[in-house]
Short mmCIF file of C-alpha atoms in Angstrom, two decimals:
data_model
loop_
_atom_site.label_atom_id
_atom_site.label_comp_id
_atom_site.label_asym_id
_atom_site.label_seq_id
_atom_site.Cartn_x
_atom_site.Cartn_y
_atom_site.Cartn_z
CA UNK A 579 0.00 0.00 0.00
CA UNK A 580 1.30 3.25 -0.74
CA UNK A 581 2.13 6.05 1.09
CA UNK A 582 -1.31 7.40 2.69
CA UNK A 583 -0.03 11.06 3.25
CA UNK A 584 -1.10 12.76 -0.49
CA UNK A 585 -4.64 11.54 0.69
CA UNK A 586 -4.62 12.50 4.04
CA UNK A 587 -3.75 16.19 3.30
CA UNK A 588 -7.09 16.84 2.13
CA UNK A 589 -8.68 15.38 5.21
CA UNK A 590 -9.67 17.45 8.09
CA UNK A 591 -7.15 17.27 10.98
CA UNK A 592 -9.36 15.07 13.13
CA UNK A 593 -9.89 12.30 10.11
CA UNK A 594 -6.01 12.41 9.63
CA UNK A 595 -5.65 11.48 12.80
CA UNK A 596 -7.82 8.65 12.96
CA UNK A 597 -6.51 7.52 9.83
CA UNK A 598 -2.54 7.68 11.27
CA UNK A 599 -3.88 5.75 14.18
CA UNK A 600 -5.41 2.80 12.10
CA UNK A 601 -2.61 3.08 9.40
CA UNK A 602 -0.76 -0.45 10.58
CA UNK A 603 -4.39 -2.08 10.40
CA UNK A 604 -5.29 -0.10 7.31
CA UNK A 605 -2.62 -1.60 5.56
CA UNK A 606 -3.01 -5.12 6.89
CA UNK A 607 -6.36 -4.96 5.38
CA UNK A 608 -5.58 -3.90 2.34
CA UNK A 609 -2.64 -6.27 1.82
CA UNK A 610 -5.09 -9.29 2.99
CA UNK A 611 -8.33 -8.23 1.55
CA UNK A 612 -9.63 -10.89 -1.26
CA UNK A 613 -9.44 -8.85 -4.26
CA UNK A 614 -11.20 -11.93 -6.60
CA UNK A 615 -12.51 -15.10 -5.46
CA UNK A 616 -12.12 -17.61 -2.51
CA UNK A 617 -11.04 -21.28 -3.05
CA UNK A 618 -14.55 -22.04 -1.16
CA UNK A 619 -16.72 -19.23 -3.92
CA UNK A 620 -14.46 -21.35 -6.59
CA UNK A 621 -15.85 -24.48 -5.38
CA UNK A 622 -19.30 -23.85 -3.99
CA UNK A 623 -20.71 -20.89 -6.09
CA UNK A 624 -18.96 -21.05 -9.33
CA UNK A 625 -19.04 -24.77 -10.28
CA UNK A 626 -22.12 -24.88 -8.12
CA UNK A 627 -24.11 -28.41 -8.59
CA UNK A 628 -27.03 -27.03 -10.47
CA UNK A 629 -25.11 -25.41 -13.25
CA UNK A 630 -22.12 -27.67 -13.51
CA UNK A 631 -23.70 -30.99 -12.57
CA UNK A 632 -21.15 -33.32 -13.67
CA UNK A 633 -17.16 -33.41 -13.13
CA UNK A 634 -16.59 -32.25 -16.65
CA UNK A 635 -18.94 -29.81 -16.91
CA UNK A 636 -17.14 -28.29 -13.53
CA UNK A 637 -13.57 -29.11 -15.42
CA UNK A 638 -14.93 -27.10 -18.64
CA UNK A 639 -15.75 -24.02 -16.48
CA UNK A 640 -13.02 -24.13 -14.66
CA UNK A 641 -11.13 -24.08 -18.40
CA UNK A 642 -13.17 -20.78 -18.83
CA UNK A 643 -12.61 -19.28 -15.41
CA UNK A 644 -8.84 -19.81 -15.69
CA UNK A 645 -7.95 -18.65 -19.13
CA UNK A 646 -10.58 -15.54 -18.17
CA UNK A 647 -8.34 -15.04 -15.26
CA UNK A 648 -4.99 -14.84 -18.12
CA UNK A 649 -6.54 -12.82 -19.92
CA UNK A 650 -7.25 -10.32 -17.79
CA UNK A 651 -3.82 -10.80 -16.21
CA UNK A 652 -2.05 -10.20 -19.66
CA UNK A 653 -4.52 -6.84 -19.93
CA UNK A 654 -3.14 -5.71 -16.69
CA UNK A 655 0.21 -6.38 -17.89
CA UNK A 656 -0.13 -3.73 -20.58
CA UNK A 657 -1.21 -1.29 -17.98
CA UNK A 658 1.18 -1.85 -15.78
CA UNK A 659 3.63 -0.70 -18.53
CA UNK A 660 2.06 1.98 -19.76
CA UNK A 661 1.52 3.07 -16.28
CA UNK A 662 5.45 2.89 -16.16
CA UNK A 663 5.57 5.03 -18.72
CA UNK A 664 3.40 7.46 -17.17
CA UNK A 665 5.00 7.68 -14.24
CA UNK A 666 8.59 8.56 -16.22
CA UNK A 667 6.54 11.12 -18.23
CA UNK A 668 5.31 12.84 -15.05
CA UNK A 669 8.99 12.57 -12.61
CA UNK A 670 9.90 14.42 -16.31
CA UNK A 671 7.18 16.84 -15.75
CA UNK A 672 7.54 17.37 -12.20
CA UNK A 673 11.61 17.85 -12.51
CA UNK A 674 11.34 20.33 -15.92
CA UNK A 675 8.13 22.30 -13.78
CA UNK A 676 9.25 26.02 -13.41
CA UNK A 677 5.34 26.81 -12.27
CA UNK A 678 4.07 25.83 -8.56
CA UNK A 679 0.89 24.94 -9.78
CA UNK A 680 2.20 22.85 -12.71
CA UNK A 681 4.29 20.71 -10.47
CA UNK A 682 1.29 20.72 -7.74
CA UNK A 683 -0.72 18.80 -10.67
CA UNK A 684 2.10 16.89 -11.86
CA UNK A 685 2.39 15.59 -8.37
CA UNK A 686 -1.45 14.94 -7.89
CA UNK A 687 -1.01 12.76 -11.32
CA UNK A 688 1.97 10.78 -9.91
CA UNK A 689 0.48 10.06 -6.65
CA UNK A 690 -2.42 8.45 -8.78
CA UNK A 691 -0.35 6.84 -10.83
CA UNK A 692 1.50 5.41 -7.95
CA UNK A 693 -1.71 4.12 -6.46
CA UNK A 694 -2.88 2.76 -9.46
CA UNK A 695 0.49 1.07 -9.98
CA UNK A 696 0.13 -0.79 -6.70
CA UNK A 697 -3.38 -1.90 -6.97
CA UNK A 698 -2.57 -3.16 -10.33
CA UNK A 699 0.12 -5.02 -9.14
CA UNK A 700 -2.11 -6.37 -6.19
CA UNK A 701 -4.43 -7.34 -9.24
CA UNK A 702 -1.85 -9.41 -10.66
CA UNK A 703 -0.79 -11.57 -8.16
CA UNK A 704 -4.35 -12.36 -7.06
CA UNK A 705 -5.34 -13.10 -10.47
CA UNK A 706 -1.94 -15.81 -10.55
CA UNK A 707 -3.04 -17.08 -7.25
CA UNK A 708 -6.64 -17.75 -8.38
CA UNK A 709 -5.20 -19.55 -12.27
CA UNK A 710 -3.08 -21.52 -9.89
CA UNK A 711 -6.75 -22.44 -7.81
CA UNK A 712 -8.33 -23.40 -11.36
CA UNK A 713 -5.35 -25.70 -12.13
CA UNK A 714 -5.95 -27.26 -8.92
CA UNK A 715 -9.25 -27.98 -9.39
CA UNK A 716 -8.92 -28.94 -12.57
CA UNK A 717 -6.43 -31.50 -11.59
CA UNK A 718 -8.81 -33.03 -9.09
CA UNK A 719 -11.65 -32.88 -11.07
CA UNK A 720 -9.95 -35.00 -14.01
CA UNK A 721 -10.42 -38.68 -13.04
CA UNK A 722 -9.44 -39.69 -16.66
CA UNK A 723 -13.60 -40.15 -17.37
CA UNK A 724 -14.22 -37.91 -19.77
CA UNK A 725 -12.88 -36.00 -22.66
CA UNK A 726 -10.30 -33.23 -21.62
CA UNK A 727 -9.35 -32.22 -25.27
CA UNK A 728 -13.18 -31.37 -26.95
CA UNK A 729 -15.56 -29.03 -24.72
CA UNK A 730 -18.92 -30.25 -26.89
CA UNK A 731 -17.74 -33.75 -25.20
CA UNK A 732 -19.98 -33.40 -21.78
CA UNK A 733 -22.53 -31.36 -22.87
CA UNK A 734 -25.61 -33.25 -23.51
CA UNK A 735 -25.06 -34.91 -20.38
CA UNK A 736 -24.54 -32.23 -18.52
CA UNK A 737 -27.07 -29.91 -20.42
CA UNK A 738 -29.53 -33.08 -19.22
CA UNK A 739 -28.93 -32.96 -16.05
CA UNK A 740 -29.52 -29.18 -15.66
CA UNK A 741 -32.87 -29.23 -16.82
#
C-alpha cells in the first residue's frame, strides 16, 4: 500500500488522525483483503451443482474461469507498462516544472499513478493465485472419465442434467 499522506492532506485534521492511528491495520487490510474469489466461492458458487452438474462440466468451467483469469492478467500487464511510462513522463514533468501549480498537478497525477500502480500489481498476483486455484481444481476434477481435449464432449449430459 502506498504512502497514505497525499490523501490525508485533504482530510480534516481530526480524520487524519484517525486515519494515522489505524494506518498499521489499514494496511493489513488492504494487503489481505480478497481482491477476486475464494477457493470455497471457486468451489461452492462457481461450479455450483445445479449449473455444472457433472465433473466435466465443472472441469470445462473451470477451463473458462482460468484462461478468463490470463486474460485479464495479460490486460493488466499492458497497464502496468504503460503506467510505467506514465510515471517517467510525469517525474519528467515534475523535474522540468518552473510553475508551482504545474508541479502541484504533476504531483497529484503521480500520486495516482503510484496508487494505481500498486493496486494493479495487487491485481496481478491475485489473479496468478486464483489460475493456480483453477489448475488445482482442474487437476482433481480430471479422473481420466471424460474428454479433456473437446468441450462439446460433456454437454448433452450435462445440459440433461440441468434441466
Amino acid at each position: 500500500m502506498n504512502d497514505l499522506a497525499p490523501a490525508l492532506a485533504v482530510l480534516s485534521e481530526a480524520d487524519q488522525t484517525a486515519i494515522v492511528q489505524l494506518a498499521d491495520e489499514l494496511r493489513d487490510a488492504w494487503g489481505k483483503r480478497q481482491v477476486f474469489r475464494t477457493d470455497t466461492e471457486m468451489r461452492v458458487s462457481v461450479l455450483n451443482d445445479g449449473a455444472f452438474p457433472t465433473p466435466a462440466s465443472k472441469y470445462w468451467q473451470c477451463v473458462r474461469e482460468q484462461t478468463v483469469m490470463l486474460d485479464n492478467l495479460v490486460s493488466v500487464s499492458f497497464e502496468m507498462r504503460r503506467n510505467a511510462i506514465l510515471r517517467q513522463r510525469l517525474q519528467a514533468r515534475i523535474d522540468a516544472a518552473t510553475d508551482p501549480l504545474d508541479n502541484a498537478e504533476a504531483q497529484v497525477d503521480m500520486d495516482e499513478a503510484m496508487w494505481s500502480q500498486a493496486t494493479m500489481e495487487q491485481q496481478a498476483r491475485d489473479r496468478v493465485r486464483e489460475i493456480q486455484h483453477w489448475s488445482a481444481i482442474k487437476a482433481e476434477l480430471n479422473d481420466g472419465s471424460f474428454d479433456v481435449a473437446n468441450v462439446n464432449a460433456h454437454q448433452v449430459e450435462a445440459i440433461r442434467l440441468q434441466l
